[in-house]
Short mmCIF file of C-alpha atoms and ligand atoms in Angstrom, two decimals:
data_model
loop_
_atom_site.label_atom_id
_atom_site.label_comp_id
_atom_site.label_asym_id
_atom_site.label_seq_id
_atom_site.Cartn_x
_atom_site.Cartn_y
_atom_site.Cartn_z
CA MET T 1 -18.71 -0.29 -4.27
CA ARG T 2 -22.22 -0.69 -5.63
CA ASP T 3 -24.48 -0.09 -2.67
CA LEU T 4 -24.25 3.60 -1.93
CA ALA T 5 -26.90 3.48 0.81
CA LEU T 6 -24.08 2.73 3.22
CA THR T 7 -23.54 4.06 6.71
CA LEU T 8 -20.33 5.67 7.93
CA THR T 9 -19.63 2.62 10.11
CA GLN T 10 -19.92 0.28 7.14
CA VAL T 11 -17.18 2.17 5.31
CA GLY T 12 -14.78 2.15 8.27
CA TRP T 13 -15.61 5.21 10.42
CA THR T 14 -13.94 5.10 13.84
CA PRO T 15 -14.20 7.16 17.05
CA ALA T 16 -10.74 8.62 16.33
CA PHE T 17 -12.05 10.25 13.14
CA ALA T 18 -15.24 11.34 14.91
CA ARG T 19 -13.08 13.23 17.44
CA GLN T 20 -11.56 15.28 14.62
CA LEU T 21 -14.97 16.73 13.75
CA ALA T 22 -14.76 19.10 16.73
CA GLN T 23 -11.87 20.95 15.03
CA HIS T 24 -14.04 21.86 12.02
CA PRO T 25 -17.07 24.13 11.59
CA ALA T 26 -20.31 22.50 12.73
CA GLY T 27 -22.65 21.23 10.04
CA LEU T 28 -20.05 19.71 7.72
CA LEU T 29 -20.72 16.04 6.97
CA PRO T 30 -18.06 13.31 6.74
CA ALA T 31 -17.81 10.72 3.96
CA ARG T 32 -15.17 8.33 2.67
CA VAL T 33 -13.47 8.61 -0.70
CA ILE T 34 -14.22 5.31 -2.45
CA ALA T 35 -12.95 6.24 -5.92
CA VAL T 36 -10.89 9.09 -7.37
CA GLN T 37 -11.28 10.71 -10.77
CA ARG T 38 -9.04 13.39 -12.29
CA THR T 39 -10.85 16.31 -10.67
CA GLY T 40 -13.49 14.66 -8.52
CA LEU T 41 -14.14 12.09 -5.83
CA THR T 42 -16.81 9.45 -5.34
CA LEU T 43 -18.04 9.35 -1.74
CA ALA T 44 -19.81 6.92 0.56
CA PRO T 45 -22.15 7.46 2.24
CA GLU T 46 -23.80 9.89 -0.13
CA ILE T 47 -24.24 13.42 1.28
CA HIS T 48 -27.95 14.22 0.84
CA GLY T 49 -28.01 12.34 -2.46
CA LEU T 50 -24.66 13.75 -3.56
CA LYS T 51 -22.19 11.00 -4.44
CA LYS T 52 -19.49 13.01 -6.23
CA VAL T 53 -17.63 16.15 -5.25
CA ALA T 54 -15.17 18.31 -7.16
CA VAL T 55 -11.71 18.94 -5.72
CA ALA T 56 -11.08 22.69 -5.55
CA GLY T 57 -7.83 24.14 -6.87
CA ARG T 58 -6.54 24.93 -3.37
CA PHE T 59 -6.08 21.19 -2.72
CA PHE T 60 -3.66 21.07 -5.68
CA VAL T 61 -1.36 23.92 -4.64
CA GLN T 62 -0.34 22.59 -1.24
CA GLY T 63 1.66 19.62 -2.54
CA VAL T 64 0.65 16.10 -3.47
CA GLU T 65 -0.06 14.88 0.05
CA ALA T 66 -2.73 17.52 0.64
CA ARG T 67 -4.87 16.07 -2.16
CA PRO T 68 -7.54 13.63 -1.13
CA THR T 69 -6.94 10.03 -2.16
CA ILE T 70 -8.87 6.80 -1.94
CA GLY T 71 -9.63 5.84 1.65
CA ASP T 72 -9.56 9.44 2.86
CA TRP T 73 -12.27 10.87 5.10
CA VAL T 74 -13.46 14.23 3.81
CA LEU T 75 -15.87 16.88 5.09
CA VAL T 76 -18.49 18.25 2.75
CA ASP T 77 -20.78 21.26 3.13
CA PRO T 78 -24.23 19.71 2.61
CA VAL T 79 -25.70 23.03 1.47
CA THR T 80 -23.15 23.99 -1.20
CA GLY T 81 -21.91 20.44 -1.94
CA ALA T 82 -18.33 21.71 -1.64
CA LEU T 83 -15.43 19.67 -0.36
CA GLU T 84 -14.18 21.59 2.68
CA ALA T 85 -11.50 19.46 4.37
CA VAL T 86 -9.58 16.19 4.46
CA LEU T 87 -9.33 14.66 7.94
CA VAL T 88 -5.88 13.88 9.35
CA ARG T 89 -4.93 10.41 8.11
CA SER T 90 -4.12 7.45 10.32
CA SER T 91 -1.84 6.08 7.58
CA LEU T 92 -0.78 6.75 4.01
CA ILE T 93 0.65 4.42 1.34
CA LYS T 94 2.61 6.20 -1.38
CA ARG T 95 5.17 5.43 -4.04
CA LEU T 96 7.26 7.26 -6.59
CA SER T 97 5.46 6.90 -9.93
CA PRO T 98 7.40 5.91 -13.07
CA ALA T 99 7.21 9.64 -13.97
CA GLY T 100 9.16 10.45 -10.78
CA GLU T 101 6.27 11.97 -8.84
CA VAL T 102 4.94 11.03 -5.43
CA GLN T 103 1.73 9.11 -5.98
CA LEU T 104 -0.74 8.45 -3.18
CA ILE T 105 -1.99 4.86 -3.22
CA ALA T 106 -4.37 4.77 -0.24
CA ALA T 107 -5.14 6.49 3.05
CA ASN T 108 -6.39 5.26 6.42
CA ILE T 109 -5.46 1.62 5.86
CA ASN T 110 -4.96 -0.77 8.83
CA THR T 111 -3.67 -3.86 7.05
CA ALA T 112 -1.97 -4.43 3.71
CA PHE T 113 -2.30 -7.80 2.02
CA ILE T 114 0.89 -7.99 -0.02
CA VAL T 115 -0.06 -10.56 -2.62
CA THR T 116 2.27 -12.80 -4.62
CA SER T 117 1.67 -16.12 -6.38
CA CYS T 118 3.48 -19.46 -6.43
CA ASN T 119 4.98 -18.92 -9.87
CA ALA T 120 7.32 -16.59 -11.76
CA ASP T 121 5.88 -13.57 -9.92
CA PHE T 122 7.40 -14.67 -6.61
CA SER T 123 10.32 -12.42 -5.65
CA LEU T 124 11.56 -11.87 -2.11
CA SER T 125 13.18 -8.58 -3.11
CA ARG T 126 9.90 -7.23 -4.52
CA LEU T 127 8.11 -8.30 -1.35
CA GLU T 128 10.74 -6.42 0.68
CA ARG T 129 9.98 -3.31 -1.38
CA TYR T 130 6.27 -3.46 -0.48
CA LEU T 131 7.04 -4.38 3.12
CA SER T 132 9.34 -1.37 3.59
CA VAL T 133 6.60 1.02 2.46
CA VAL T 134 3.84 -0.65 4.46
CA ILE T 135 5.91 -0.88 7.66
CA ASP T 136 7.01 2.75 7.22
CA ALA T 137 3.35 3.78 7.05
CA GLY T 138 2.62 2.02 10.36
CA ILE T 139 0.34 -0.49 8.63
CA THR T 140 0.22 -4.21 9.52
CA PRO T 141 1.69 -6.18 6.62
CA VAL T 142 0.45 -9.67 5.71
CA VAL T 143 2.15 -11.58 2.91
CA VAL T 144 -0.52 -13.53 1.03
CA VAL T 145 0.86 -16.33 -1.13
CA THR T 146 -1.78 -17.30 -3.72
CA LYS T 147 -2.20 -20.17 -6.21
CA ILE T 148 -1.00 -22.84 -3.76
CA ASP T 149 -3.37 -25.18 -5.60
CA ALA T 150 -1.51 -24.71 -8.88
CA VAL T 151 1.91 -26.07 -7.80
CA GLU T 152 3.31 -29.24 -6.25
CA GLU T 153 5.65 -27.48 -3.84
CA ALA T 154 3.71 -24.55 -2.38
CA ALA T 155 5.47 -25.12 0.95
CA ALA T 156 8.80 -24.01 -0.56
CA TYR T 157 7.31 -20.59 -1.45
CA VAL T 158 5.77 -20.25 1.99
CA THR T 159 9.07 -21.11 3.69
CA GLN T 160 10.81 -18.43 1.66
CA ALA T 161 8.12 -15.87 2.51
CA ARG T 162 8.54 -16.70 6.20
CA SER T 163 12.23 -15.78 5.95
CA LEU T 164 11.24 -12.12 5.37
CA GLY T 165 10.95 -11.41 9.07
CA PRO T 166 9.92 -13.13 12.29
CA ASP T 167 6.92 -10.85 12.87
CA ILE T 168 5.50 -10.79 9.35
CA PRO T 169 2.43 -12.99 8.99
CA VAL T 170 2.35 -15.22 5.91
CA GLU T 171 -0.91 -16.74 4.67
CA ALA T 172 -0.98 -19.38 1.94
CA VAL T 173 -4.22 -19.49 -0.04
CA ASN T 174 -6.12 -20.59 -3.10
CA ALA T 175 -7.89 -17.29 -3.74
CA LEU T 176 -10.71 -19.12 -5.51
CA ASP T 177 -11.50 -21.28 -2.46
CA GLU T 178 -13.00 -19.45 0.52
CA THR T 179 -12.18 -22.29 2.93
CA THR T 180 -8.47 -21.43 2.51
CA LEU T 181 -9.05 -17.75 3.37
CA LYS T 182 -10.02 -18.28 7.03
CA GLY T 183 -6.60 -17.11 8.21
CA LEU T 184 -7.20 -13.72 6.56
CA LEU T 185 -10.47 -13.02 8.35
CA ARG T 186 -8.86 -11.76 11.54
CA TRP T 187 -7.89 -8.60 9.62
CA CYS T 188 -11.29 -8.19 7.91
CA GLY T 189 -13.56 -7.22 10.81
CA PRO T 190 -15.44 -3.98 11.61
CA ARG T 191 -13.50 -0.67 11.40
CA GLN T 192 -10.74 -2.44 9.45
CA SER T 193 -9.53 -1.15 6.10
CA ILE T 194 -7.40 -3.49 4.02
CA ALA T 195 -5.33 -2.62 0.95
CA LEU T 196 -4.28 -5.18 -1.66
CA LEU T 197 -0.84 -4.65 -3.16
CA GLY T 198 0.99 -6.76 -5.72
CA SER T 199 1.72 -7.34 -9.39
CA SER T 200 -0.89 -7.86 -12.07
CA GLY T 201 -2.32 -11.37 -12.17
CA VAL T 202 -1.48 -12.50 -8.63
CA GLY T 203 -5.15 -12.73 -7.63
CA LYS T 204 -5.97 -9.45 -5.87
CA SER T 205 -9.42 -9.07 -7.46
CA THR T 206 -10.04 -12.79 -7.04
CA LEU T 207 -9.47 -12.32 -3.29
CA VAL T 208 -11.94 -9.41 -3.25
CA ASN T 209 -14.56 -11.58 -4.98
CA THR T 210 -14.10 -14.64 -2.80
CA LEU T 211 -14.01 -12.60 0.44
CA SER T 212 -17.10 -10.65 -0.72
CA GLY T 213 -18.97 -13.84 -1.59
CA GLN T 214 -19.90 -12.32 -4.95
CA GLU T 215 -18.38 -11.26 -8.25
CA VAL T 216 -17.68 -7.55 -7.67
CA GLN T 217 -14.46 -7.27 -9.65
CA THR T 218 -13.47 -8.57 -13.10
CA THR T 219 -10.61 -11.10 -13.18
CA ARG T 220 -8.67 -12.51 -16.12
CA ALA T 221 -6.23 -15.38 -16.72
CA VAL T 222 -2.49 -14.65 -16.70
CA ARG T 223 -0.19 -15.23 -19.72
CA SER T 224 0.95 -18.84 -19.67
CA GLU T 225 4.48 -18.07 -20.94
CA ASP T 226 5.56 -15.89 -17.99
CA ASP T 227 2.65 -15.88 -15.48
CA LYS T 228 2.25 -12.12 -15.93
CA GLY T 229 -1.23 -10.64 -15.60
CA ARG T 230 -3.01 -8.48 -18.17
CA HIS T 231 -3.67 -5.41 -16.02
CA THR T 232 -7.31 -6.32 -15.71
CA THR T 233 -8.10 -3.89 -12.87
CA THR T 234 -7.49 -0.34 -14.10
CA SER T 235 -8.66 1.84 -11.21
CA ARG T 236 -8.71 1.68 -7.43
CA SER T 237 -11.97 0.93 -5.63
CA LEU T 238 -13.17 0.18 -2.09
CA HIS T 239 -15.46 -2.75 -1.33
CA VAL T 240 -17.48 -3.59 1.77
CA LEU T 241 -16.82 -7.10 3.12
CA PRO T 242 -19.46 -9.24 4.83
CA TYR T 243 -17.11 -9.43 7.85
CA GLY T 244 -17.47 -5.68 8.55
CA GLY T 245 -14.25 -4.32 7.05
CA VAL T 246 -13.57 -2.68 3.70
CA ILE T 247 -11.01 -3.80 1.12
CA LEU T 248 -9.26 -1.71 -1.51
CA ASP T 249 -8.53 -3.32 -4.88
CA SER T 250 -5.78 -1.72 -6.97
CA PRO T 251 -4.37 -2.20 -10.44
CA GLY T 252 -1.23 -4.37 -10.42
CA MET T 253 1.81 -2.12 -10.27
CA ARG T 254 4.67 -2.71 -12.71
CA GLU T 255 7.03 -0.78 -10.49
CA PHE T 256 6.89 0.14 -6.85
CA GLN T 257 9.64 2.69 -6.29
CA LEU T 258 10.04 3.84 -2.71
CA ALA T 259 9.07 7.43 -1.99
CA GLU T 260 9.93 8.14 1.67
CA ALA T 261 10.34 4.96 3.68
CA GLU T 262 13.54 5.33 5.69
CA GLN T 263 12.11 3.93 8.93
CA GLY T 264 10.41 1.10 7.06
CA VAL T 265 13.64 -0.05 5.40
CA GLU T 266 15.53 0.21 8.70
CA SER T 267 12.91 -1.72 10.58
CA LEU T 268 12.55 -4.49 7.97
CA PHE T 269 16.31 -4.99 7.79
CA MET T 270 17.03 -4.59 11.50
CA ASP T 271 18.96 -7.88 11.46
CA VAL T 272 21.37 -6.55 8.80
CA GLU T 273 21.74 -3.22 10.61
CA ARG T 274 22.54 -5.08 13.82
CA ILE T 275 25.31 -7.05 12.11
CA ALA T 276 26.69 -3.91 10.45
CA SER T 277 26.82 -2.11 13.80
CA ALA T 278 29.56 -4.56 14.83
CA CYS T 279 31.87 -3.51 11.96
CA LYS T 280 35.13 -2.04 13.21
CA PHE T 281 34.68 1.23 11.32
CA ASN T 282 31.50 3.29 11.65
CA ASP T 283 31.53 4.19 7.97
CA CYS T 284 32.38 0.64 6.82
CA LYS T 285 31.25 0.02 3.22
CA HIS T 286 31.58 -3.74 3.81
CA GLY T 287 34.30 -3.99 1.16
CA PRO T 288 37.97 -4.64 1.91
CA GLU T 289 37.91 -2.93 5.34
CA PRO T 290 39.38 -4.96 8.19
CA GLY T 291 37.02 -6.11 10.93
CA CYS T 292 33.92 -6.08 8.70
CA ALA T 293 31.15 -7.96 10.53
CA VAL T 294 28.94 -8.02 7.42
CA ARG T 295 31.60 -9.83 5.34
CA ASN T 296 32.12 -12.27 8.19
CA ALA T 297 28.37 -12.92 8.41
CA LEU T 298 28.20 -13.56 4.66
CA ALA T 299 31.14 -15.95 4.94
CA ASP T 300 29.70 -17.96 7.82
CA GLY T 301 26.24 -18.09 6.23
CA SER T 302 24.41 -16.13 8.94
CA LEU T 303 23.61 -13.37 6.40
CA ASP T 304 22.21 -14.06 2.98
CA ALA T 305 23.88 -12.20 0.06
CA ARG T 306 20.51 -11.59 -1.62
CA ARG T 307 19.08 -10.01 1.50
CA LEU T 308 22.11 -7.76 1.93
CA ALA T 309 21.94 -6.68 -1.74
CA SER T 310 18.21 -5.96 -1.41
CA PHE T 311 18.82 -3.86 1.72
CA VAL T 312 21.59 -1.82 0.09
CA LYS T 313 19.50 -1.26 -3.04
CA LEU T 314 16.38 -0.16 -1.15
CA GLN T 315 18.36 2.07 1.19
CA GLN T 316 20.12 3.82 -1.70
CA GLU T 317 16.92 4.13 -3.73
CA GLU T 318 15.06 5.56 -0.74
CA GLN T 319 17.79 8.11 -0.06
CA SER T 320 18.07 9.33 -3.64
CA ASN T 321 14.28 9.42 -4.16
CA ARG T 322 13.79 11.31 -0.90
CA ALA T 323 16.37 13.89 -1.99
CA ALA T 324 14.65 14.25 -5.38
CA ILE T 325 11.24 14.67 -3.72
CA ALA T 326 12.60 17.36 -1.37
CA GLN T 327 14.13 19.18 -4.34
CA ARG T 328 10.83 19.09 -6.24
CA GLY T 329 9.03 20.32 -3.12
CA ARG T 330 11.32 23.34 -2.91
CA ARG T 331 10.74 24.14 -6.60
CA HIS T 332 6.99 23.74 -6.06
CA GLN T 333 7.08 26.19 -3.14
CA VAL T 334 8.93 28.79 -5.18
CA ALA T 335 6.52 28.36 -8.11
CA SER T 336 3.40 28.67 -5.97
CA LYS T 337 4.75 31.79 -4.24
CA LYS T 338 5.19 33.42 -7.64
CA LYS T 339 1.59 32.68 -8.64
CA PRO T 340 -0.70 33.48 -5.70
CA LEU T 341 -4.25 32.25 -6.26
N1 GTP G 1 -5.61 -21.64 -9.40
C1 GTP G 1 -5.66 -20.39 -8.90
N2 GTP G 1 -5.93 -19.35 -9.73
C2 GTP G 1 -5.97 -18.13 -9.18
C3 GTP G 1 -5.72 -17.88 -7.81
N3 GTP G 1 -5.80 -16.55 -7.60
C4 GTP G 1 -6.10 -15.98 -8.77
N4 GTP G 1 -6.20 -16.92 -9.74
C5 GTP G 1 -6.45 -16.69 -11.17
O1 GTP G 1 -5.43 -15.82 -11.65
C6 GTP G 1 -5.94 -14.94 -12.65
C7 GTP G 1 -5.62 -13.50 -12.29
O2 GTP G 1 -6.36 -13.13 -11.14
P1 GTP G 1 -6.84 -11.64 -10.86
O3 GTP G 1 -7.61 -11.68 -9.58
O4 GTP G 1 -7.49 -11.06 -12.06
O5 GTP G 1 -5.45 -10.90 -10.62
P2 GTP G 1 -5.19 -9.39 -10.16
O6 GTP G 1 -4.10 -9.44 -9.15
O7 GTP G 1 -6.45 -8.74 -9.76
O8 GTP G 1 -4.63 -8.73 -11.51
P3 GTP G 1 -4.72 -7.18 -12.01
O9 GTP G 1 -6.13 -6.72 -11.87
O10 GTP G 1 -4.30 -7.26 -13.44
O11 GTP G 1 -3.75 -6.42 -11.18
C8 GTP G 1 -7.45 -15.25 -12.75
O12 GTP G 1 -7.63 -16.15 -13.83
C9 GTP G 1 -7.75 -15.95 -11.43
O13 GTP G 1 -8.83 -16.88 -11.54
C10 GTP G 1 -5.43 -19.02 -6.97
O14 GTP G 1 -5.16 -18.90 -5.76
N5 GTP G 1 -5.42 -20.23 -7.58
MG1 MG G 2 -7.44 -7.08 -10.45
ZN1 ZN G 3 31.41 -3.77 7.29
#
């Protein structure tokens, strides 16, 4: 975000956040976190010329979710320049990092553009992974299928994407051509915050540039042998759109392990859950048990084997990751009790 002479409204301020101010000491000023460094945050609007604040140690001892992340609204003391509070979030996107830690991806997002391209990147199971997290966070998901100009049969990819769920919007675009992005604009208006999620090279930064009407992010061609991107974007950043909303560009993620997303998985795979509820035994593992509705549905073609496998995998992953996170949390509590600050 280049222009720091921005107003609160331009970076997504809403009356719901304004109402939270009453619960904090008077005189503190709100700002949005538009970039995160190791120990500091970049804010917009600036607070009396101050555009960066340090994050005090106390934000690090209360667990990962207490730390401010990109998209957060924070309160700053304009006299001391100290970060005093993080406002209660309307939503939070998180994942389990490859190191096994909960990583916050973005806060206070309304809509997630889950981006995939019409090439080797396209994977329904990966899309289901993103969808589970986004739905769990109460965020509107939109599947954005890019590079429709680069293939003969873009419609086949779009049809597959539409099979993900009856209520999940799918938009097919050429990210380089603004005339194809009209369908996305309904999510880009004032007070809207959009996050871009997807692998490297699918066109996330290209979408930011075309929607912005200017080159704000660097983009780079994908490898021709496997369509994989080159991890061109290396940090997260928020950008103001001419339509009134803000959009968050992120580095392409190699892995998107679920942190806690139980409700999201259940909601995305409601159709499978509904079938399984008709199994004769409550604890049916859908193996050799008699009266298994899931096996019957697979046999008569009303349930797709890939979708079932994806559901089982995400459900198991979510359960084991959630248990590991809870375990870490307990260890963290014990450790921080031993070392009072
Ligand atoms: N033909 C075509 N090319 C596209 C489209 N979208 C993106 N590209 C190209 O794909 C390449 C990768 O695009 P980027 O926008 O850099 O991809 P990214 O998702 O930001 O990748 P990372 O920053 O690495 O995560 C660039 O050369 C873009 O010009 C599209 O819809 N059609
Ligand atoms: Mg990029
Ligand atoms: Zn069964």
